[in-house]
Coordinates of C-alpha atoms in Angstrom, one line a residue:
X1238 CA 82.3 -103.4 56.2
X1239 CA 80.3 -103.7 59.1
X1240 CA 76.3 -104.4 59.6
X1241 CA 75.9 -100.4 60.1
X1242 CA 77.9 -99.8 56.8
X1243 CA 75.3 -101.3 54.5
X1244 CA 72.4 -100.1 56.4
X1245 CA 73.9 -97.0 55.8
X1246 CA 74.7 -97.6 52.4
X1247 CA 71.2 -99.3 51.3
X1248 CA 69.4 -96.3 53.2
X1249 CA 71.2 -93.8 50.5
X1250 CA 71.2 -95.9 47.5
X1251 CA 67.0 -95.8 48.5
X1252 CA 67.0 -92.3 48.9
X1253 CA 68.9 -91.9 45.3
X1254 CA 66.7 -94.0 44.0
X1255 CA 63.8 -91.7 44.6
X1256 CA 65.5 -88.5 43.8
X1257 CA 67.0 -89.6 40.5
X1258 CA 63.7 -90.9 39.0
X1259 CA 61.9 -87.9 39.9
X1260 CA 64.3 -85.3 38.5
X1261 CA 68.2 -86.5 38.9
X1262 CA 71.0 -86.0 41.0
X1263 CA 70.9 -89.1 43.0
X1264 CA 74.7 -89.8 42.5
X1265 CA 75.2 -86.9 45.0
X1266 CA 73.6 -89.2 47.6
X1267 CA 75.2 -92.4 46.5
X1268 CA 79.2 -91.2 46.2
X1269 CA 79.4 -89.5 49.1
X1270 CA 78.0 -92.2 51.2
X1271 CA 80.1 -94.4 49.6
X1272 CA 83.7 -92.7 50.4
X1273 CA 82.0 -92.0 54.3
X1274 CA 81.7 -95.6 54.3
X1275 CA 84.3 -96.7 52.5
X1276 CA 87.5 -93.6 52.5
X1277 CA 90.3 -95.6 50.7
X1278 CA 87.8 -96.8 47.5
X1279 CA 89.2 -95.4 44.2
X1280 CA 87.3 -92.5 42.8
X1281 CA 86.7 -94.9 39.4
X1282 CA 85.9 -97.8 41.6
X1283 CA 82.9 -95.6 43.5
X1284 CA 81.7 -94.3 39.9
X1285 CA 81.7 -98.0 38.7
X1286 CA 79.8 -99.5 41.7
X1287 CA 77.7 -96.3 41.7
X1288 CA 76.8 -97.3 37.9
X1289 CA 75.6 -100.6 38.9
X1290 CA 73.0 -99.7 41.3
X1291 CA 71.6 -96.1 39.0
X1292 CA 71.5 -98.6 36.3
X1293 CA 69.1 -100.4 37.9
X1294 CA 67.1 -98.1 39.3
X1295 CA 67.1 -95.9 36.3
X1296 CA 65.8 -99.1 33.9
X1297 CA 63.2 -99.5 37.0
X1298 CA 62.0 -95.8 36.0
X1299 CA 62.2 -96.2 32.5
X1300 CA 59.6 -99.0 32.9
X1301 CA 57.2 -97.2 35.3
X1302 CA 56.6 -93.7 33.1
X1303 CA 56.8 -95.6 30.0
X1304 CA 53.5 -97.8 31.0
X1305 CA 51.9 -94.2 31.5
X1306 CA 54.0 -91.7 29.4
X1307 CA 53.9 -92.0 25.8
X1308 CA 57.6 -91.8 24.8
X1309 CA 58.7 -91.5 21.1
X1310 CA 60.9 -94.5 21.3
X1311 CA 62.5 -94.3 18.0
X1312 CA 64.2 -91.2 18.8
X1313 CA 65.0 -91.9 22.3
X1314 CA 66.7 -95.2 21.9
X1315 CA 69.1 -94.1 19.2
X1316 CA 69.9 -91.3 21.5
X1317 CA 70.2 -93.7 24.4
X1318 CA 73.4 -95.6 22.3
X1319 CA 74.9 -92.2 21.8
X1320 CA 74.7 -91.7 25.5
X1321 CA 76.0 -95.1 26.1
X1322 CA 79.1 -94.4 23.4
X1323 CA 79.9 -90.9 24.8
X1324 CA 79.8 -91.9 28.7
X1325 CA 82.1 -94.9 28.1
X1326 CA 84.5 -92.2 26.4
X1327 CA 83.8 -89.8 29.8
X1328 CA 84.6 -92.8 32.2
X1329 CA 87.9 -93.8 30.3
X1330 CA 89.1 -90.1 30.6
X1331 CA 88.0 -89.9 34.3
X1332 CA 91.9 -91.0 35.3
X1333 CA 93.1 -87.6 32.8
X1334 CA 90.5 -85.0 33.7
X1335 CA 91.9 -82.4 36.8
X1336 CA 88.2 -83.0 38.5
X1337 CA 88.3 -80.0 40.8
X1338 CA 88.2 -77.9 37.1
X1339 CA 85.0 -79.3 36.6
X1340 CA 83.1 -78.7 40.0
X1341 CA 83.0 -74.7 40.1
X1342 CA 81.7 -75.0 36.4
X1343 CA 78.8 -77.6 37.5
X1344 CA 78.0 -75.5 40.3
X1345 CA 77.7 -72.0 37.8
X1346 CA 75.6 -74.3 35.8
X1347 CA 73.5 -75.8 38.5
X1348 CA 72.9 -71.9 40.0
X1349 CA 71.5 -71.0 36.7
X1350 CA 69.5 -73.8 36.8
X1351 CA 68.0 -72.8 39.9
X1352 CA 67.5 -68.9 39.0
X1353 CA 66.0 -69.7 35.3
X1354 CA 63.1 -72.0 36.8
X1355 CA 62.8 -70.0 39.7
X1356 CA 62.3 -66.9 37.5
X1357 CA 60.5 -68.8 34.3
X1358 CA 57.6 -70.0 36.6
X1359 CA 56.1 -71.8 33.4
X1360 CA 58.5 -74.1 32.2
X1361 CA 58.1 -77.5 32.6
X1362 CA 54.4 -77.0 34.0
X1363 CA 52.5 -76.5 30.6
X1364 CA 53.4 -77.6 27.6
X1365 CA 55.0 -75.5 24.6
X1366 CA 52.2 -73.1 22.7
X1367 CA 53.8 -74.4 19.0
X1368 CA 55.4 -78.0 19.5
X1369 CA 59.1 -78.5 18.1
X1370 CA 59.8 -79.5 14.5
X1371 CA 60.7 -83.2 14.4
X1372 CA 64.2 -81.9 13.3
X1373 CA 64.8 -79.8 16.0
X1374 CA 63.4 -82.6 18.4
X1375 CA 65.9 -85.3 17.0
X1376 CA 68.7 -82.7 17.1
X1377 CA 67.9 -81.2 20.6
X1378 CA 67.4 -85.2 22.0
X1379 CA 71.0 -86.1 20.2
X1380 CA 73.2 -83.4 21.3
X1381 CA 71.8 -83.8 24.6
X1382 CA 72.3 -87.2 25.0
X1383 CA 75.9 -87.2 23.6
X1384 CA 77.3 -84.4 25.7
X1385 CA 75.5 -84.9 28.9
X1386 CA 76.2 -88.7 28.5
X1387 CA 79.9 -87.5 28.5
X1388 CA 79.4 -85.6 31.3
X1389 CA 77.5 -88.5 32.8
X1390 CA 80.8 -90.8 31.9
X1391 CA 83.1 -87.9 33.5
X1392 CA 81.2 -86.7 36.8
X1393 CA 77.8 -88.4 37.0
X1394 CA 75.8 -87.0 39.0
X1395 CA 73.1 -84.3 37.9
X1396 CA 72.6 -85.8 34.5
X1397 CA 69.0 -86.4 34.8
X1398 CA 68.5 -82.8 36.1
X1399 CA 70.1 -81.1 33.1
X1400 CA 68.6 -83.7 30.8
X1401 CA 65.4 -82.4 32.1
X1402 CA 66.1 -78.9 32.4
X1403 CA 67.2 -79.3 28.4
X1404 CA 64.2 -80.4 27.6
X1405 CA 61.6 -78.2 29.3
X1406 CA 64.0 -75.4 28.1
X1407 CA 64.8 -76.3 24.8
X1408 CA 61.3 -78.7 23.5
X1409 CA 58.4 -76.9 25.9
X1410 CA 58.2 -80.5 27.3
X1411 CA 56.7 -80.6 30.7
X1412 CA 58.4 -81.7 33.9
X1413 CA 57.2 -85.5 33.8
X1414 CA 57.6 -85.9 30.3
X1415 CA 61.1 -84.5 30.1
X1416 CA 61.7 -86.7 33.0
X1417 CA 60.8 -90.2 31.7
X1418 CA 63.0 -88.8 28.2
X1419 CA 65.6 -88.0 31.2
X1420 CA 65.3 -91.8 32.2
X1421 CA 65.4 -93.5 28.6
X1422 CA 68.5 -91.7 27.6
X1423 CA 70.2 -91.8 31.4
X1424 CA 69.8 -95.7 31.1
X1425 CA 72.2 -95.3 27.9
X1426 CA 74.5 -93.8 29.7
X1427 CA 74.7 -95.5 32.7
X1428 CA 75.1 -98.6 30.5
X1429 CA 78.0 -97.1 28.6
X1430 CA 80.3 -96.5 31.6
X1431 CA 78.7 -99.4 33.7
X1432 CA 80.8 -101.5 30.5
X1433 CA 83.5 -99.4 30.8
X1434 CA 84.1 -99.7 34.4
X1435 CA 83.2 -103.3 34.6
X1436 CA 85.6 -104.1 31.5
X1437 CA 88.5 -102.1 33.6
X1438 CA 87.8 -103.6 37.3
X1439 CA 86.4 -100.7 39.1
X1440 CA 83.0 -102.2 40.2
X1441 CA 82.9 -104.1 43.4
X1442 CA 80.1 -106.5 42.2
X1443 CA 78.2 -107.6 45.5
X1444 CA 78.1 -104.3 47.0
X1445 CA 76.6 -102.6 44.0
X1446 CA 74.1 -105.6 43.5
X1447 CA 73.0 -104.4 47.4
X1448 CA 72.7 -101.2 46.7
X1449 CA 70.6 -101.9 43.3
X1450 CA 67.8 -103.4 45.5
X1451 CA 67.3 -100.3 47.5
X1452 CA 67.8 -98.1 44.2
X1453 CA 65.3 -99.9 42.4
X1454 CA 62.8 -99.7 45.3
X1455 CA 63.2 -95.5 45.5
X1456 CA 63.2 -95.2 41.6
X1457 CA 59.7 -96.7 41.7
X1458 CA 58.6 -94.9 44.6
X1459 CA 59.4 -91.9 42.8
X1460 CA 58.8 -92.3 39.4
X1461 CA 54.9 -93.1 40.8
X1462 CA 55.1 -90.1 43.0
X1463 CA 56.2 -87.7 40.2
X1464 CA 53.3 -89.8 38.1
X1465 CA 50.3 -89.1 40.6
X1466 CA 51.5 -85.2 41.7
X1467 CA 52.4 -83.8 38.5
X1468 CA 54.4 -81.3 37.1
X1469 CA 54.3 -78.8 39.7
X1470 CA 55.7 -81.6 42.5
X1471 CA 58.4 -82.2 39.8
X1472 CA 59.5 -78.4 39.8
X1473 CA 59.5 -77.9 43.8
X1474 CA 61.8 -81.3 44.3
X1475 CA 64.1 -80.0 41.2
X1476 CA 65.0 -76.9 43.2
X1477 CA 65.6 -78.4 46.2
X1478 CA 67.6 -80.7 44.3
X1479 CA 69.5 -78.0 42.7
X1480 CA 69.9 -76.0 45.8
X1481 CA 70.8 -78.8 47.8
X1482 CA 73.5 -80.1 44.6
X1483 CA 75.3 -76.3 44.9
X1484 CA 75.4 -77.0 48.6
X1485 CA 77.0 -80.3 48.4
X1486 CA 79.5 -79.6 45.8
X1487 CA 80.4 -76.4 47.2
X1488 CA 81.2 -77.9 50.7
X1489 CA 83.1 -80.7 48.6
X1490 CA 85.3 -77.5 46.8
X1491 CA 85.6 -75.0 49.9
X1492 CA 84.4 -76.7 52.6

């Protein structure tokens, strides 16, 4: 690659950076840049050096909102080793999976996404009138975690957004809390197919090392951003997110 290709490259591993930590979907930045620059990479070679640089970013948020969110860590980390386990199971089925099935259903989801927080005004901006039972908090945090993580293992990107959405839906959590949960359990994940990937040969090592600089730098940038504005930011960038997710993938399917 030339000079202009990692310029290019490092500019949208910076921009994921920032998007994923404030509310997810910074692989749609990452992946596409990545065949623009690079057309003849494997699909499972993109994902894997993909991995590399969200991992680092992601631990880079984790660290930020955890020094000012408190997190309930003894739920969260468990959860994050069921995210790890099911996304190393969703990146060794990549090669079996017809992935054109799965983009119309992500984009249905994502559009109901956008449409339930457009219409629901309130959630993720105040916190739930009568808190969730520790039961249905462990439950709703594993079953998230292990079938988003295989999700996360399959496709990738949006994970933190419908980890979020799950949570403010689901647990009255608001936007910045869900979104440092978002972060502990995407870290699982991302570790669970970064193995998988790494183990199989689909990570081209230097290039995602790169790429994890600029990542790490836009994943704090973010994470301190989505800190100092609150809530409400959170909420505007998620539907732009969303909106802009439908766009992409629907250009990728039709287009």
């Amino acid at each position: 690659m030339q000079i202009g290709d990692w310029a290019v490259l490092l500019t949208a591993a910076t921009a994921a950076g920032w998007v994923d930590a404030v509310v997810g979907g910074g692989g749609l930045i990452i992946l596409p840049t990545l065949f623009l620059v690079a057309p003849t990479i494997a699909p499972q070679t993109a994902l894997g050096t993909n991995k590399l640089a969200a991992l680092a970013g992601t631990g880079a948020s984790v660290v930020t909102f955890a020094r000012k969110v408190p997190l309930r860590w003894r739920v969260l980390l468990p959860a994050a080793g069921i995210a790890a386990v099911t996304a190393g199971m969703g990146a060794a089925a990549v090669s079996l999976i017809d992935r054109e099935l799965f983009v119309p259903i992500v984009m249905v989801v994502l559009v109901s996404v956008a449409v339930f927080v457009t219409l629901r005004p309130s959630i993720g901006v105040t916190l739930a009138t009568h808190p969730p039972t520790r039961r249905k908090f462990i439950l709703t945090i594993a079953l998230a975690a292990g079938l988003i993580g295989l999700y996360d293992g399959l496709l990738g990107p949006g994970t933190g957004t419908f980890l979020i959405i799950t949570f403010a839906t689901l647990l009255g959590t608001e936007f910045v809390r869900a979104a440092a949960m978002a972060k502990v359990i995407n870290c699982g994940s991302n570790i669970g197919a970064l193995i998988f990937f790494g183990a199989t040969g689909h990570i081209i090592w230097a290039l995602g090392a790169a790429m994890a600089v600029g990542n790490v730098a836009g994943a704090i940038v973010g994470s301190h951003m989505a800190l100092r504005n609150g809530a409400g930011f959170v909420r505007i960038v998620l539907l732009v997110v969303v909106v802009g997710m439908v766009i992409r993938l629907g250009w990728q399917q039709f287009g």
